[in-house]
């Protein structure tokens, strides 16, 4: 099915998720993606750490880890003279 997780500005989605209350993790499988603002990561498996506000992305056969990270403040002063 379709799974969606929202924690503040961080969002995760996948075809399947496994929640482990003891470790405070959610393992996202089947085309997982985690985004925060305009930053995104995808891979074969993403482990979503609920209490640490971090995610660990694992690639695998036929599935690379991909990340799009946009620097904070990018484009703010583009074209302006100092």
PDB file of N, CA, C and O in Angstrom, residues 18-79:
ATOM      1  N   UNK A  18       7.673  -0.605   8.189  1.00  0.00           N
ATOM      2  CA  UNK A  18       7.698  -1.452   9.377  1.00  0.00           C
ATOM      3  C   UNK A  18       8.114  -0.588  10.557  1.00  0.00           C
ATOM      4  O   UNK A  18       9.214  -0.025  10.565  1.00  0.00           O
ATOM      5  N   UNK A  19       7.239  -0.454  11.550  1.00  0.00           N
ATOM      6  CA  UNK A  19       7.491   0.388  12.720  1.00  0.00           C
ATOM      7  C   UNK A  19       8.042  -0.462  13.847  1.00  0.00           C
ATOM      8  O   UNK A  19       7.484  -1.511  14.179  1.00  0.00           O
ATOM      9  N   UNK A  20       9.159  -0.039  14.452  1.00  0.00           N
ATOM     10  CA  UNK A  20       9.751  -0.719  15.603  1.00  0.00           C
ATOM     11  C   UNK A  20       9.761   0.258  16.769  1.00  0.00           C
ATOM     12  O   UNK A  20      10.575   1.184  16.811  1.00  0.00           O
ATOM     13  N   UNK A  21       8.852   0.063  17.696  1.00  0.00           N
ATOM     14  CA  UNK A  21       8.695   0.968  18.833  1.00  0.00           C
ATOM     15  C   UNK A  21       9.911   0.949  19.750  1.00  0.00           C
ATOM     16  O   UNK A  21      10.276   1.985  20.308  1.00  0.00           O
ATOM     17  N   UNK A  22      10.559  -0.208  19.910  1.00  0.00           N
ATOM     18  CA  UNK A  22      11.709  -0.311  20.807  1.00  0.00           C
ATOM     19  C   UNK A  22      12.896   0.521  20.322  1.00  0.00           C
ATOM     20  O   UNK A  22      13.578   1.148  21.116  1.00  0.00           O
ATOM     21  N   UNK A  23      13.154   0.516  19.019  1.00  0.00           N
ATOM     22  CA  UNK A  23      14.293   1.265  18.481  1.00  0.00           C
ATOM     23  C   UNK A  23      13.894   2.665  18.012  1.00  0.00           C
ATOM     24  O   UNK A  23      14.757   3.478  17.692  1.00  0.00           O
ATOM     25  N   UNK A  24      12.611   2.944  17.947  1.00  0.00           N
ATOM     26  CA  UNK A  24      12.142   4.255  17.487  1.00  0.00           C
ATOM     27  C   UNK A  24      12.418   4.477  16.008  1.00  0.00           C
ATOM     28  O   UNK A  24      12.753   5.575  15.598  1.00  0.00           O
ATOM     29  N   UNK A  25      12.272   3.393  15.229  1.00  0.00           N
ATOM     30  CA  UNK A  25      12.535   3.501  13.793  1.00  0.00           C
ATOM     31  C   UNK A  25      11.341   3.047  12.969  1.00  0.00           C
ATOM     32  O   UNK A  25      10.512   2.261  13.426  1.00  0.00           O
ATOM     33  N   UNK A  26      11.301   3.581  11.769  1.00  0.00           N
ATOM     34  CA  UNK A  26      10.355   3.114  10.768  1.00  0.00           C
ATOM     35  C   UNK A  26      11.180   2.767   9.543  1.00  0.00           C
ATOM     36  O   UNK A  26      11.927   3.610   9.029  1.00  0.00           O
ATOM     37  N   UNK A  27      11.096   1.532   9.089  1.00  0.00           N
ATOM     38  CA  UNK A  27      11.839   1.094   7.917  1.00  0.00           C
ATOM     39  C   UNK A  27      10.921   1.212   6.709  1.00  0.00           C
ATOM     40  O   UNK A  27       9.859   0.582   6.657  1.00  0.00           O
ATOM     41  N   UNK A  28      11.316   2.059   5.759  1.00  0.00           N
ATOM     42  CA  UNK A  28      10.530   2.304   4.554  1.00  0.00           C
ATOM     43  C   UNK A  28      11.101   1.475   3.405  1.00  0.00           C
ATOM     44  O   UNK A  28      12.307   1.507   3.158  1.00  0.00           O
ATOM     45  N   UNK A  29      10.229   0.735   2.719  1.00  0.00           N
ATOM     46  CA  UNK A  29      10.620  -0.106   1.586  1.00  0.00           C
ATOM     47  C   UNK A  29       9.675   0.147   0.418  1.00  0.00           C
ATOM     48  O   UNK A  29       8.636   0.762   0.592  1.00  0.00           O
ATOM     49  N   UNK A  30      10.057  -0.374  -0.737  1.00  0.00           N
ATOM     50  CA  UNK A  30       9.258  -0.230  -1.956  1.00  0.00           C
ATOM     51  C   UNK A  30       9.191   1.239  -2.394  1.00  0.00           C
ATOM     52  O   UNK A  30       8.228   1.936  -2.119  1.00  0.00           O
ATOM     53  N   UNK A  31      10.239   1.684  -3.059  1.00  0.00           N
ATOM     54  CA  UNK A  31      10.363   3.055  -3.574  1.00  0.00           C
ATOM     55  C   UNK A  31      10.246   4.115  -2.486  1.00  0.00           C
ATOM     56  O   UNK A  31       9.453   5.052  -2.602  1.00  0.00           O
ATOM     57  N   UNK A  32      11.056   3.993  -1.427  1.00  0.00           N
ATOM     58  CA  UNK A  32      10.970   4.984  -0.351  1.00  0.00           C
ATOM     59  C   UNK A  32      11.585   6.319  -0.744  1.00  0.00           C
ATOM     60  O   UNK A  32      12.506   6.379  -1.562  1.00  0.00           O
ATOM     61  N   UNK A  33      11.055   7.372  -0.158  1.00  0.00           N
ATOM     62  CA  UNK A  33      11.584   8.716  -0.344  1.00  0.00           C
ATOM     63  C   UNK A  33      11.358   9.496   0.949  1.00  0.00           C
ATOM     64  O   UNK A  33      10.304   9.394   1.563  1.00  0.00           O
ATOM     65  N   UNK A  34      12.379  10.250   1.362  1.00  0.00           N
ATOM     66  CA  UNK A  34      12.246  11.144   2.513  1.00  0.00           C
ATOM     67  C   UNK A  34      12.601  12.539   2.029  1.00  0.00           C
ATOM     68  O   UNK A  34      13.582  12.727   1.299  1.00  0.00           O
ATOM     69  N   UNK A  35      11.801  13.510   2.415  1.00  0.00           N
ATOM     70  CA  UNK A  35      12.069  14.893   2.021  1.00  0.00           C
ATOM     71  C   UNK A  35      11.939  15.811   3.225  1.00  0.00           C
ATOM     72  O   UNK A  35      11.216  15.517   4.172  1.00  0.00           O
ATOM     73  N   UNK A  36      12.691  16.903   3.139  1.00  0.00           N
ATOM     74  CA  UNK A  36      12.595  17.959   4.142  1.00  0.00           C
ATOM     75  C   UNK A  36      12.806  19.252   3.389  1.00  0.00           C
ATOM     76  O   UNK A  36      13.885  19.493   2.850  1.00  0.00           O
ATOM     77  N   UNK A  37      11.772  20.042   3.313  1.00  0.00           N
ATOM     78  CA  UNK A  37      11.831  21.233   2.475  1.00  0.00           C
ATOM     79  C   UNK A  37      11.999  20.802   1.026  1.00  0.00           C
ATOM     80  O   UNK A  37      11.281  19.941   0.549  1.00  0.00           O
ATOM     81  N   UNK A  38      13.001  21.346   0.346  1.00  0.00           N
ATOM     82  CA  UNK A  38      13.241  20.956  -1.045  1.00  0.00           C
ATOM     83  C   UNK A  38      14.322  19.887  -1.170  1.00  0.00           C
ATOM     84  O   UNK A  38      14.699  19.513  -2.275  1.00  0.00           O
ATOM     85  N   UNK A  39      14.825  19.361  -0.041  1.00  0.00           N
ATOM     86  CA  UNK A  39      15.825  18.291  -0.054  1.00  0.00           C
ATOM     87  C   UNK A  39      15.131  16.939  -0.069  1.00  0.00           C
ATOM     88  O   UNK A  39      14.155  16.734   0.654  1.00  0.00           O
ATOM     89  N   UNK A  40      15.637  15.999  -0.889  1.00  0.00           N
ATOM     90  CA  UNK A  40      15.047  14.662  -0.953  1.00  0.00           C
ATOM     91  C   UNK A  40      16.132  13.599  -1.025  1.00  0.00           C
ATOM     92  O   UNK A  40      17.225  13.842  -1.527  1.00  0.00           O
ATOM     93  N   UNK A  41      15.822  12.423  -0.493  1.00  0.00           N
ATOM     94  CA  UNK A  41      16.680  11.255  -0.645  1.00  0.00           C
ATOM     95  C   UNK A  41      15.808  10.061  -1.011  1.00  0.00           C
ATOM     96  O   UNK A  41      14.664   9.941  -0.552  1.00  0.00           O
ATOM     97  N   UNK A  42      16.347   9.184  -1.859  1.00  0.00           N
ATOM     98  CA  UNK A  42      15.666   7.941  -2.234  1.00  0.00           C
ATOM     99  C   UNK A  42      16.688   6.818  -2.207  1.00  0.00           C
ATOM    100  O   UNK A  42      17.896   7.047  -2.263  1.00  0.00           O
ATOM    101  N   UNK A  43      16.221   5.598  -2.140  1.00  0.00           N
ATOM    102  CA  UNK A  43      17.093   4.432  -2.139  1.00  0.00           C
ATOM    103  C   UNK A  43      16.260   3.166  -2.115  1.00  0.00           C
ATOM    104  O   UNK A  43      15.051   3.199  -2.349  1.00  0.00           O
ATOM    105  N   UNK A  44      16.912   2.042  -1.811  1.00  0.00           N
ATOM    106  CA  UNK A  44      16.197   0.771  -1.728  1.00  0.00           C
ATOM    107  C   UNK A  44      15.442   0.679  -0.407  1.00  0.00           C
ATOM    108  O   UNK A  44      14.290   0.285  -0.359  1.00  0.00           O
ATOM    109  N   UNK A  45      16.124   1.062   0.685  1.00  0.00           N
ATOM    110  CA  UNK A  45      15.522   1.040   2.025  1.00  0.00           C
ATOM    111  C   UNK A  45      15.932   2.326   2.736  1.00  0.00           C
ATOM    112  O   UNK A  45      17.091   2.739   2.673  1.00  0.00           O
ATOM    113  N   UNK A  46      14.994   2.954   3.419  1.00  0.00           N
ATOM    114  CA  UNK A  46      15.296   4.132   4.239  1.00  0.00           C
ATOM    115  C   UNK A  46      14.841   3.838   5.663  1.00  0.00           C
ATOM    116  O   UNK A  46      13.689   3.481   5.891  1.00  0.00           O
ATOM    117  N   UNK A  47      15.775   3.979   6.603  1.00  0.00           N
ATOM    118  CA  UNK A  47      15.441   3.835   8.014  1.00  0.00           C
ATOM    119  C   UNK A  47      15.224   5.233   8.576  1.00  0.00           C
ATOM    120  O   UNK A  47      16.119   6.061   8.560  1.00  0.00           O
ATOM    121  N   UNK A  48      14.020   5.474   9.029  1.00  0.00           N
ATOM    122  CA  UNK A  48      13.548   6.769   9.514  1.00  0.00           C
ATOM    123  C   UNK A  48      13.652   6.735  11.040  1.00  0.00           C
ATOM    124  O   UNK A  48      12.939   5.975  11.695  1.00  0.00           O
ATOM    125  N   UNK A  49      14.590   7.498  11.619  1.00  0.00           N
ATOM    126  CA  UNK A  49      14.767   7.544  13.075  1.00  0.00           C
ATOM    127  C   UNK A  49      13.878   8.644  13.639  1.00  0.00           C
ATOM    128  O   UNK A  49      14.116   9.821  13.411  1.00  0.00           O
ATOM    129  N   UNK A  50      12.880   8.242  14.381  1.00  0.00           N
ATOM    130  CA  UNK A  50      11.864   9.172  14.864  1.00  0.00           C
ATOM    131  C   UNK A  50      12.415  10.136  15.913  1.00  0.00           C
ATOM    132  O   UNK A  50      12.173  11.333  15.841  1.00  0.00           O
ATOM    133  N   UNK A  51      13.169   9.638  16.867  1.00  0.00           N
ATOM    134  CA  UNK A  51      13.635  10.473  17.975  1.00  0.00           C
ATOM    135  C   UNK A  51      14.909  11.246  17.668  1.00  0.00           C
ATOM    136  O   UNK A  51      15.280  12.127  18.423  1.00  0.00           O
ATOM    137  N   UNK A  52      15.590  10.921  16.592  1.00  0.00           N
ATOM    138  CA  UNK A  52      16.864  11.560  16.288  1.00  0.00           C
ATOM    139  C   UNK A  52      16.790  12.509  15.100  1.00  0.00           C
ATOM    140  O   UNK A  52      17.779  13.121  14.738  1.00  0.00           O
ATOM    141  N   UNK A  53      15.646  12.598  14.465  1.00  0.00           N
ATOM    142  CA  UNK A  53      15.466  13.446  13.284  1.00  0.00           C
ATOM    143  C   UNK A  53      16.535  13.190  12.230  1.00  0.00           C
ATOM    144  O   UNK A  53      17.161  14.100  11.703  1.00  0.00           O
ATOM    145  N   UNK A  54      16.789  11.912  11.955  1.00  0.00           N
ATOM    146  CA  UNK A  54      17.715  11.545  10.894  1.00  0.00           C
ATOM    147  C   UNK A  54      17.158  10.350  10.146  1.00  0.00           C
ATOM    148  O   UNK A  54      16.268   9.656  10.628  1.00  0.00           O
ATOM    149  N   UNK A  55      17.711  10.127   8.954  1.00  0.00           N
ATOM    150  CA  UNK A  55      17.329   8.989   8.135  1.00  0.00           C
ATOM    151  C   UNK A  55      18.596   8.373   7.578  1.00  0.00           C
ATOM    152  O   UNK A  55      19.549   9.078   7.258  1.00  0.00           O
ATOM    153  N   UNK A  56      18.618   7.037   7.459  1.00  0.00           N
ATOM    154  CA  UNK A  56      19.737   6.326   6.852  1.00  0.00           C
ATOM    155  C   UNK A  56      19.214   5.659   5.593  1.00  0.00           C
ATOM    156  O   UNK A  56      18.218   4.937   5.627  1.00  0.00           O
ATOM    157  N   UNK A  57      19.886   5.932   4.473  1.00  0.00           N
ATOM    158  CA  UNK A  57      19.439   5.438   3.175  1.00  0.00           C
ATOM    159  C   UNK A  57      20.403   4.361   2.702  1.00  0.00           C
ATOM    160  O   UNK A  57      21.618   4.555   2.724  1.00  0.00           O
ATOM    161  N   UNK A  58      19.841   3.226   2.255  1.00  0.00           N
ATOM    162  CA  UNK A  58      20.632   2.113   1.756  1.00  0.00           C
ATOM    163  C   UNK A  58      20.267   1.837   0.309  1.00  0.00           C
ATOM    164  O   UNK A  58      19.079   1.788  -0.017  1.00  0.00           O
ATOM    165  N   UNK A  59      21.282   1.678  -0.532  1.00  0.00           N
ATOM    166  CA  UNK A  59      21.058   1.294  -1.922  1.00  0.00           C
ATOM    167  C   UNK A  59      21.117  -0.222  -2.035  1.00  0.00           C
ATOM    168  O   UNK A  59      21.349  -0.925  -1.062  1.00  0.00           O
ATOM    169  N   UNK A  60      20.917  -0.720  -3.229  1.00  0.00           N
ATOM    170  CA  UNK A  60      20.988  -2.159  -3.442  1.00  0.00           C
ATOM    171  C   UNK A  60      21.078  -2.454  -4.918  1.00  0.00           C
ATOM    172  O   UNK A  60      21.218  -1.553  -5.748  1.00  0.00           O
ATOM    173  N   UNK A  61      20.976  -3.703  -5.254  1.00  0.00           N
ATOM    174  CA  UNK A  61      21.040  -4.117  -6.648  1.00  0.00           C
ATOM    175  C   UNK A  61      19.947  -3.419  -7.445  1.00  0.00           C
ATOM    176  O   UNK A  61      18.773  -3.524  -7.122  1.00  0.00           O
ATOM    177  N   UNK A  62      20.348  -2.679  -8.454  1.00  0.00           N
ATOM    178  CA  UNK A  62      19.384  -2.002  -9.307  1.00  0.00           C
ATOM    179  C   UNK A  62      18.769  -0.749  -8.707  1.00  0.00           C
ATOM    180  O   UNK A  62      17.900  -0.134  -9.303  1.00  0.00           O
ATOM    181  N   UNK A  63      19.210  -0.359  -7.531  1.00  0.00           N
ATOM    182  CA  UNK A  63      18.640   0.841  -6.900  1.00  0.00           C
ATOM    183  C   UNK A  63      19.748   1.625  -6.197  1.00  0.00           C
ATOM    184  O   UNK A  63      20.265   1.209  -5.176  1.00  0.00           O
ATOM    185  N   UNK A  64      20.108   2.752  -6.753  1.00  0.00           N
ATOM    186  CA  UNK A  64      21.112   3.626  -6.159  1.00  0.00           C
ATOM    187  C   UNK A  64      20.492   4.519  -5.107  1.00  0.00           C
ATOM    188  O   UNK A  64      19.300   4.779  -5.122  1.00  0.00           O
ATOM    189  N   UNK A  65      21.365   5.027  -4.260  1.00  0.00           N
ATOM    190  CA  UNK A  65      20.956   6.082  -3.338  1.00  0.00           C
ATOM    191  C   UNK A  65      21.066   7.392  -4.099  1.00  0.00           C
ATOM    192  O   UNK A  65      22.071   7.657  -4.741  1.00  0.00           O
ATOM    193  N   UNK A  66      20.032   8.190  -4.053  1.00  0.00           N
ATOM    194  CA  UNK A  66      20.043   9.487  -4.709  1.00  0.00           C
ATOM    195  C   UNK A  66      19.656  10.544  -3.688  1.00  0.00           C
ATOM    196  O   UNK A  66      18.737  10.344  -2.902  1.00  0.00           O
ATOM    197  N   UNK A  67      20.373  11.664  -3.716  1.00  0.00           N
ATOM    198  CA  UNK A  67      20.081  12.764  -2.796  1.00  0.00           C
ATOM    199  C   UNK A  67      20.110  14.085  -3.548  1.00  0.00           C
ATOM    200  O   UNK A  67      20.970  14.303  -4.391  1.00  0.00           O
ATOM    201  N   UNK A  68      19.154  14.922  -3.235  1.00  0.00           N
ATOM    202  CA  UNK A  68      19.129  16.288  -3.748  1.00  0.00           C
ATOM    203  C   UNK A  68      19.122  17.191  -2.525  1.00  0.00           C
ATOM    204  O   UNK A  68      18.147  17.226  -1.776  1.00  0.00           O
ATOM    205  N   UNK A  69      20.248  17.878  -2.311  1.00  0.00           N
ATOM    206  CA  UNK A  69      20.393  18.753  -1.152  1.00  0.00           C
ATOM    207  C   UNK A  69      20.579  20.179  -1.667  1.00  0.00           C
ATOM    208  O   UNK A  69      21.507  20.462  -2.410  1.00  0.00           O
ATOM    209  N   UNK A  70      19.718  21.061  -1.267  1.00  0.00           N
ATOM    210  CA  UNK A  70      19.794  22.459  -1.673  1.00  0.00           C
ATOM    211  C   UNK A  70      20.371  23.281  -0.532  1.00  0.00           C
ATOM    212  O   UNK A  70      19.857  23.236   0.580  1.00  0.00           O
ATOM    213  N   UNK A  71      21.447  24.033  -0.806  1.00  0.00           N
ATOM    214  CA  UNK A  71      22.041  24.841   0.260  1.00  0.00           C
ATOM    215  C   UNK A  71      21.067  25.890   0.775  1.00  0.00           C
ATOM    216  O   UNK A  71      20.294  26.451   0.007  1.00  0.00           O
ATOM    217  N   UNK A  72      21.119  26.108   2.059  1.00  0.00           N
ATOM    218  CA  UNK A  72      20.250  27.126   2.654  1.00  0.00           C
ATOM    219  C   UNK A  72      20.645  28.494   2.115  1.00  0.00           C
ATOM    220  O   UNK A  72      21.813  28.809   2.005  1.00  0.00           O
ATOM    221  N   UNK A  73      19.660  29.290   1.770  1.00  0.00           N
ATOM    222  CA  UNK A  73      19.914  30.632   1.286  1.00  0.00           C
ATOM    223  C   UNK A  73      20.366  30.695  -0.157  1.00  0.00           C
ATOM    224  O   UNK A  73      20.786  31.741  -0.626  1.00  0.00           O
ATOM    225  N   UNK A  74      20.313  29.573  -0.882  1.00  0.00           N
ATOM    226  CA  UNK A  74      20.752  29.573  -2.274  1.00  0.00           C
ATOM    227  C   UNK A  74      19.901  30.547  -3.087  1.00  0.00           C
ATOM    228  O   UNK A  74      18.686  30.538  -2.990  1.00  0.00           O
ATOM    229  N   UNK A  75      20.542  31.374  -3.830  1.00  0.00           N
ATOM    230  CA  UNK A  75      19.827  32.285  -4.715  1.00  0.00           C
ATOM    231  C   UNK A  75      19.358  33.576  -4.071  1.00  0.00           C
ATOM    232  O   UNK A  75      18.764  34.404  -4.732  1.00  0.00           O
ATOM    233  N   UNK A  76      19.639  33.787  -2.817  1.00  0.00           N
ATOM    234  CA  UNK A  76      19.144  34.975  -2.133  1.00  0.00           C
ATOM    235  C   UNK A  76      19.739  36.252  -2.744  1.00  0.00           C
ATOM    236  O   UNK A  76      19.047  37.216  -2.993  1.00  0.00           O
ATOM    237  N   UNK A  77      21.054  36.240  -2.964  1.00  0.00           N
ATOM    238  CA  UNK A  77      21.731  37.443  -3.461  1.00  0.00           C
ATOM    239  C   UNK A  77      22.186  37.309  -4.915  1.00  0.00           C
ATOM    240  O   UNK A  77      23.087  38.019  -5.352  1.00  0.00           O
ATOM    241  N   UNK A  78      21.587  36.409  -5.647  1.00  0.00           N
ATOM    242  CA  UNK A  78      21.983  36.215  -7.037  1.00  0.00           C
ATOM    243  C   UNK A  78      21.692  37.491  -7.832  1.00  0.00           C
ATOM    244  O   UNK A  78      20.589  38.036  -7.783  1.00  0.00           O
ATOM    245  N   UNK A  79      22.694  37.955  -8.551  1.00  0.00           N
ATOM    246  CA  UNK A  79      22.505  39.121  -9.395  1.00  0.00           C
ATOM    247  C   UNK A  79      22.620  40.464  -8.675  1.00  0.00           C
ATOM    248  O   UNK A  79      22.517  41.508  -9.293  1.00  0.00           O
TER     249      UNK A  79
END
